[in-house]
Amino acid sequence: VTVSLPRESVASQDTSLALRHKRSTDSRAMATKQHELELQKCMAQVCQVSSELDSLLVEMGRKLLVWKPGQPCAVKLVPTACRVVEVKLPNVSDEDSVEWSITIDARCDHKFHAKDRAALRDGMPQEEPFQVVVADSENAAQNGPFRLLSEDKFSHKLSLVSDAGSIFLGFVSNFHCNIIFLC
């Protein structure tokens, strides 16, 4: 038995198949685009959390902060944690050994600590004493031996000569303290 469908019916079936195929392709494309947008949002959140974690690790003294000389550096200290900063000295391509004369000036940051009684009355915390150590390695800055040690002052000025590519500064305070140093 042969059934013949009118041509209009066959054409409408072809059109409906083409529309269904187009709809499924469009929905797959939309789903892919939505997944890409979700992935971008997740990656942005991961980058933000990673940045915050890096900041916390640096603040806790669990990650090394690398700094170039000639620029002021602000450091936040937490009680009894040694905060180590590596100061990279300029690289010289000569074969001769070069010795650098280094002066380190460190003090409490007056943006965060009261310098006078009026600031104390305004609610700013008072300056806290802190310790500065200079060493040849990150481990030595935390545990010793130290090249220089300046203990429990509000302001430190240290001078040394070094032929190394880096020096390591360790900062310790018994209180929450914000300091700024220039090398």
mmCIF file of C-alpha atoms in Angstrom, residues 6-173:
data_model
loop_
_atom_site.group_PDB
_atom_site.id
_atom_site.type_symbol
_atom_site.label_atom_id
_atom_site.label_comp_id
_atom_site.label_asym_id
_atom_site.label_seq_id
_atom_site.Cartn_x
_atom_site.Cartn_y
_atom_site.Cartn_z
ATOM 1 C CA PRO A 6 0.370 16.076 -0.702
ATOM 2 C CA ARG A 7 3.389 18.206 -1.587
ATOM 3 C CA GLU A 8 2.386 20.867 0.893
ATOM 4 C CA SER A 9 2.590 18.366 3.749
ATOM 5 C CA VAL A 10 6.115 17.223 2.763
ATOM 6 C CA ALA A 11 7.279 20.828 2.452
ATOM 7 C CA SER A 12 5.867 21.721 5.864
ATOM 8 C CA GLN A 13 7.604 18.690 7.416
ATOM 9 C CA ASP A 14 10.926 19.769 5.879
ATOM 10 C CA THR A 15 10.407 23.284 7.189
ATOM 11 C CA SER A 16 9.528 22.063 10.665
ATOM 12 C CA LEU A 17 12.613 19.802 10.714
ATOM 13 C CA ALA A 18 14.786 22.706 9.632
ATOM 14 C CA LEU A 19 13.263 24.930 12.343
ATOM 15 C CA ARG A 20 13.785 22.263 15.017
ATOM 16 C CA HIS A 21 17.397 21.813 13.903
ATOM 17 C CA LYS A 22 17.945 25.587 13.963
ATOM 18 C CA ARG A 23 16.377 25.868 17.435
ATOM 19 C CA SER A 24 18.541 23.072 18.836
ATOM 20 C CA THR A 25 21.653 24.650 17.294
ATOM 21 C CA ASP A 26 20.686 28.051 18.709
ATOM 22 C CA SER A 27 20.019 26.593 22.167
ATOM 23 C CA ARG A 28 23.394 24.803 22.129
ATOM 24 C CA ALA A 29 25.114 28.045 21.141
ATOM 25 C CA MET A 30 23.326 29.931 23.933
ATOM 26 C CA ALA A 31 24.236 27.233 26.452
ATOM 27 C CA THR A 32 27.871 27.396 25.336
ATOM 28 C CA LYS A 33 27.870 31.196 25.639
ATOM 29 C CA GLN A 34 26.305 30.956 29.123
ATOM 30 C CA HIS A 35 28.953 28.438 30.180
ATOM 31 C CA GLU A 36 31.684 30.743 28.869
ATOM 32 C CA LEU A 37 30.248 33.676 30.833
ATOM 33 C CA GLU A 38 30.018 31.558 34.000
ATOM 34 C CA LEU A 39 33.592 30.394 33.476
ATOM 35 C CA GLN A 40 34.784 33.997 33.069
ATOM 36 C CA LYS A 41 32.991 35.004 36.286
ATOM 37 C CA CYS A 42 34.529 32.078 38.159
ATOM 38 C CA MET A 43 38.020 32.894 36.852
ATOM 39 C CA ALA A 44 37.619 36.532 37.943
ATOM 40 C CA GLN A 45 36.572 35.371 41.423
ATOM 41 C CA VAL A 46 39.532 32.975 41.602
ATOM 42 C CA CYS A 47 41.921 35.794 40.630
ATOM 43 C CA GLN A 48 40.441 38.061 43.303
ATOM 44 C CA VAL A 49 40.663 35.382 46.010
ATOM 45 C CA SER A 50 44.201 34.517 44.922
ATOM 46 C CA SER A 51 45.226 38.163 45.159
ATOM 47 C CA GLU A 52 43.668 38.470 48.627
ATOM 48 C CA LEU A 53 45.413 35.273 49.742
ATOM 49 C CA ASP A 54 48.766 36.546 48.456
ATOM 50 C CA SER A 55 48.250 39.769 50.413
ATOM 51 C CA LEU A 56 47.437 37.837 53.574
ATOM 52 C CA LEU A 57 50.443 35.544 53.164
ATOM 53 C CA VAL A 58 52.740 38.520 52.674
ATOM 54 C CA GLU A 59 51.226 40.270 55.692
ATOM 55 C CA MET A 60 51.649 37.155 57.845
ATOM 56 C CA GLY A 61 55.281 36.843 56.812
ATOM 57 C CA ARG A 62 54.694 33.582 54.948
ATOM 58 C CA LYS A 63 55.542 34.990 51.542
ATOM 59 C CA LEU A 64 58.558 37.025 50.535
ATOM 60 C CA LEU A 65 58.007 40.606 49.394
ATOM 61 C CA VAL A 66 60.536 41.702 46.753
ATOM 62 C CA TRP A 67 61.333 45.394 46.452
ATOM 63 C CA LYS A 68 63.678 47.636 44.459
ATOM 64 C CA PRO A 69 65.842 50.242 46.196
ATOM 65 C CA GLY A 70 65.020 53.920 45.860
ATOM 66 C CA GLN A 71 61.276 53.470 46.325
ATOM 67 C CA PRO A 72 59.482 53.793 49.670
ATOM 68 C CA CYS A 73 57.835 50.569 50.794
ATOM 69 C CA ALA A 74 54.929 50.321 53.232
ATOM 70 C CA VAL A 75 54.854 47.206 55.394
ATOM 71 C CA LYS A 76 52.137 46.058 57.793
ATOM 72 C CA LEU A 77 53.403 44.084 60.774
ATOM 73 C CA VAL A 78 51.377 41.653 62.847
ATOM 74 C CA PRO A 79 52.500 40.854 66.408
ATOM 75 C CA THR A 80 55.560 38.590 66.718
ATOM 76 C CA ALA A 81 55.602 37.578 63.017
ATOM 77 C CA CYS A 82 58.807 38.310 61.122
ATOM 78 C CA ARG A 83 58.049 40.130 57.900
ATOM 79 C CA VAL A 84 60.897 39.615 55.398
ATOM 80 C CA VAL A 85 61.493 41.924 52.446
ATOM 81 C CA GLU A 86 64.078 41.150 49.781
ATOM 82 C CA VAL A 87 65.674 44.288 48.371
ATOM 83 C CA LYS A 88 67.051 43.551 44.899
ATOM 84 C CA LEU A 89 70.179 45.584 44.245
ATOM 85 C CA PRO A 90 70.928 46.802 40.709
ATOM 86 C CA ASN A 91 72.590 44.261 38.448
ATOM 87 C CA VAL A 92 75.992 45.247 37.097
ATOM 88 C CA SER A 93 77.307 43.449 34.024
ATOM 89 C CA ASP A 94 80.975 44.155 34.724
ATOM 90 C CA GLU A 95 83.146 41.246 35.707
ATOM 91 C CA ASP A 96 84.532 43.278 38.602
ATOM 92 C CA SER A 97 82.911 42.942 41.977
ATOM 93 C CA VAL A 98 80.795 45.958 42.893
ATOM 94 C CA GLU A 99 80.115 46.958 46.471
ATOM 95 C CA TRP A 100 76.950 48.895 47.230
ATOM 96 C CA SER A 101 76.744 51.378 50.059
ATOM 97 C CA ILE A 102 73.240 50.961 51.459
ATOM 98 C CA THR A 103 71.349 53.171 53.882
ATOM 99 C CA ILE A 104 68.089 51.903 55.333
ATOM 100 C CA ASP A 105 65.659 54.375 56.866
ATOM 101 C CA ALA A 106 62.594 52.814 58.547
ATOM 102 C CA ARG A 107 59.909 54.425 60.713
ATOM 103 C CA CYS A 108 56.276 54.093 61.713
ATOM 104 C CA ASP A 109 53.960 55.224 58.939
ATOM 105 C CA HIS A 110 52.277 58.451 60.055
ATOM 106 C CA LYS A 111 49.259 57.715 57.876
ATOM 107 C CA PHE A 112 48.376 55.000 60.407
ATOM 108 C CA HIS A 113 50.111 56.030 63.639
ATOM 109 C CA ALA A 114 49.869 59.169 65.728
ATOM 110 C CA LYS A 115 52.879 61.419 65.566
ATOM 111 C CA ASP A 116 51.602 63.883 68.170
ATOM 112 C CA ARG A 117 49.005 64.146 70.943
ATOM 113 C CA ALA A 118 46.381 65.752 68.696
ATOM 114 C CA ALA A 119 46.403 62.658 66.460
ATOM 115 C CA LEU A 120 46.095 60.450 69.550
ATOM 116 C CA ARG A 121 43.009 62.380 70.579
ATOM 117 C CA ASP A 122 41.593 61.821 67.075
ATOM 118 C CA GLY A 123 41.756 58.072 67.688
ATOM 119 C CA MET A 124 44.870 57.097 65.751
ATOM 120 C CA PRO A 125 46.941 54.374 67.421
ATOM 121 C CA GLN A 126 50.246 55.462 68.880
ATOM 122 C CA GLU A 127 53.591 54.613 67.316
ATOM 123 C CA GLU A 128 54.935 51.222 68.330
ATOM 124 C CA PRO A 129 58.584 50.189 68.559
ATOM 125 C CA PHE A 130 59.787 47.586 66.091
ATOM 126 C CA GLN A 131 62.964 45.694 65.285
ATOM 127 C CA VAL A 132 64.913 45.678 61.996
ATOM 128 C CA VAL A 133 67.394 42.988 60.989
ATOM 129 C CA VAL A 134 69.558 42.833 57.881
ATOM 130 C CA ALA A 135 70.725 39.443 56.594
ATOM 131 C CA ASP A 136 72.170 37.744 53.522
ATOM 132 C CA SER A 137 69.307 35.248 53.048
ATOM 133 C CA GLU A 138 65.611 34.902 53.769
ATOM 134 C CA ASN A 139 66.229 32.198 56.358
ATOM 135 C CA ALA A 140 68.917 34.260 58.095
ATOM 136 C CA ALA A 141 66.548 37.256 58.262
ATOM 137 C CA GLN A 142 64.148 35.117 60.289
ATOM 138 C CA ASN A 143 66.541 33.020 62.367
ATOM 139 C CA GLY A 144 69.992 34.657 62.220
ATOM 140 C CA PRO A 145 72.874 35.222 61.885
ATOM 141 C CA PHE A 146 72.184 38.877 61.172
ATOM 142 C CA ARG A 147 74.516 41.356 59.501
ATOM 143 C CA LEU A 148 72.874 44.196 61.418
ATOM 144 C CA LEU A 149 70.302 44.345 64.193
ATOM 145 C CA SER A 150 68.435 47.409 65.434
ATOM 146 C CA GLU A 151 66.045 46.701 68.292
ATOM 147 C CA ASP A 152 62.858 48.273 69.608
ATOM 148 C CA LYS A 153 62.928 51.789 68.233
ATOM 149 C CA PHE A 154 60.300 53.946 66.550
ATOM 150 C CA SER A 155 62.718 55.014 63.821
ATOM 151 C CA HIS A 156 65.781 53.180 62.472
ATOM 152 C CA LYS A 157 68.679 54.337 60.308
ATOM 153 C CA LEU A 158 71.154 51.634 59.291
ATOM 154 C CA SER A 159 74.138 51.691 56.916
ATOM 155 C CA LEU A 160 76.058 48.810 55.414
ATOM 156 C CA VAL A 161 78.158 47.794 52.420
ATOM 157 C CA SER A 162 77.237 44.739 50.351
ATOM 158 C CA ASP A 163 78.493 43.066 47.194
ATOM 159 C CA ALA A 164 75.532 40.655 47.030
ATOM 160 C CA GLY A 165 72.681 40.925 44.525
ATOM 161 C CA SER A 166 70.091 41.185 47.300
ATOM 162 C CA ILE A 167 69.778 41.973 50.964
ATOM 163 C CA PHE A 168 67.014 40.683 53.194
ATOM 164 C CA LEU A 169 65.343 42.908 55.764
ATOM 165 C CA GLY A 170 63.346 41.428 58.620
ATOM 166 C CA PHE A 171 60.817 43.520 60.545
ATOM 167 C CA VAL A 172 59.311 42.393 63.861
ATOM 168 C CA SER A 173 57.011 44.121 66.328
#
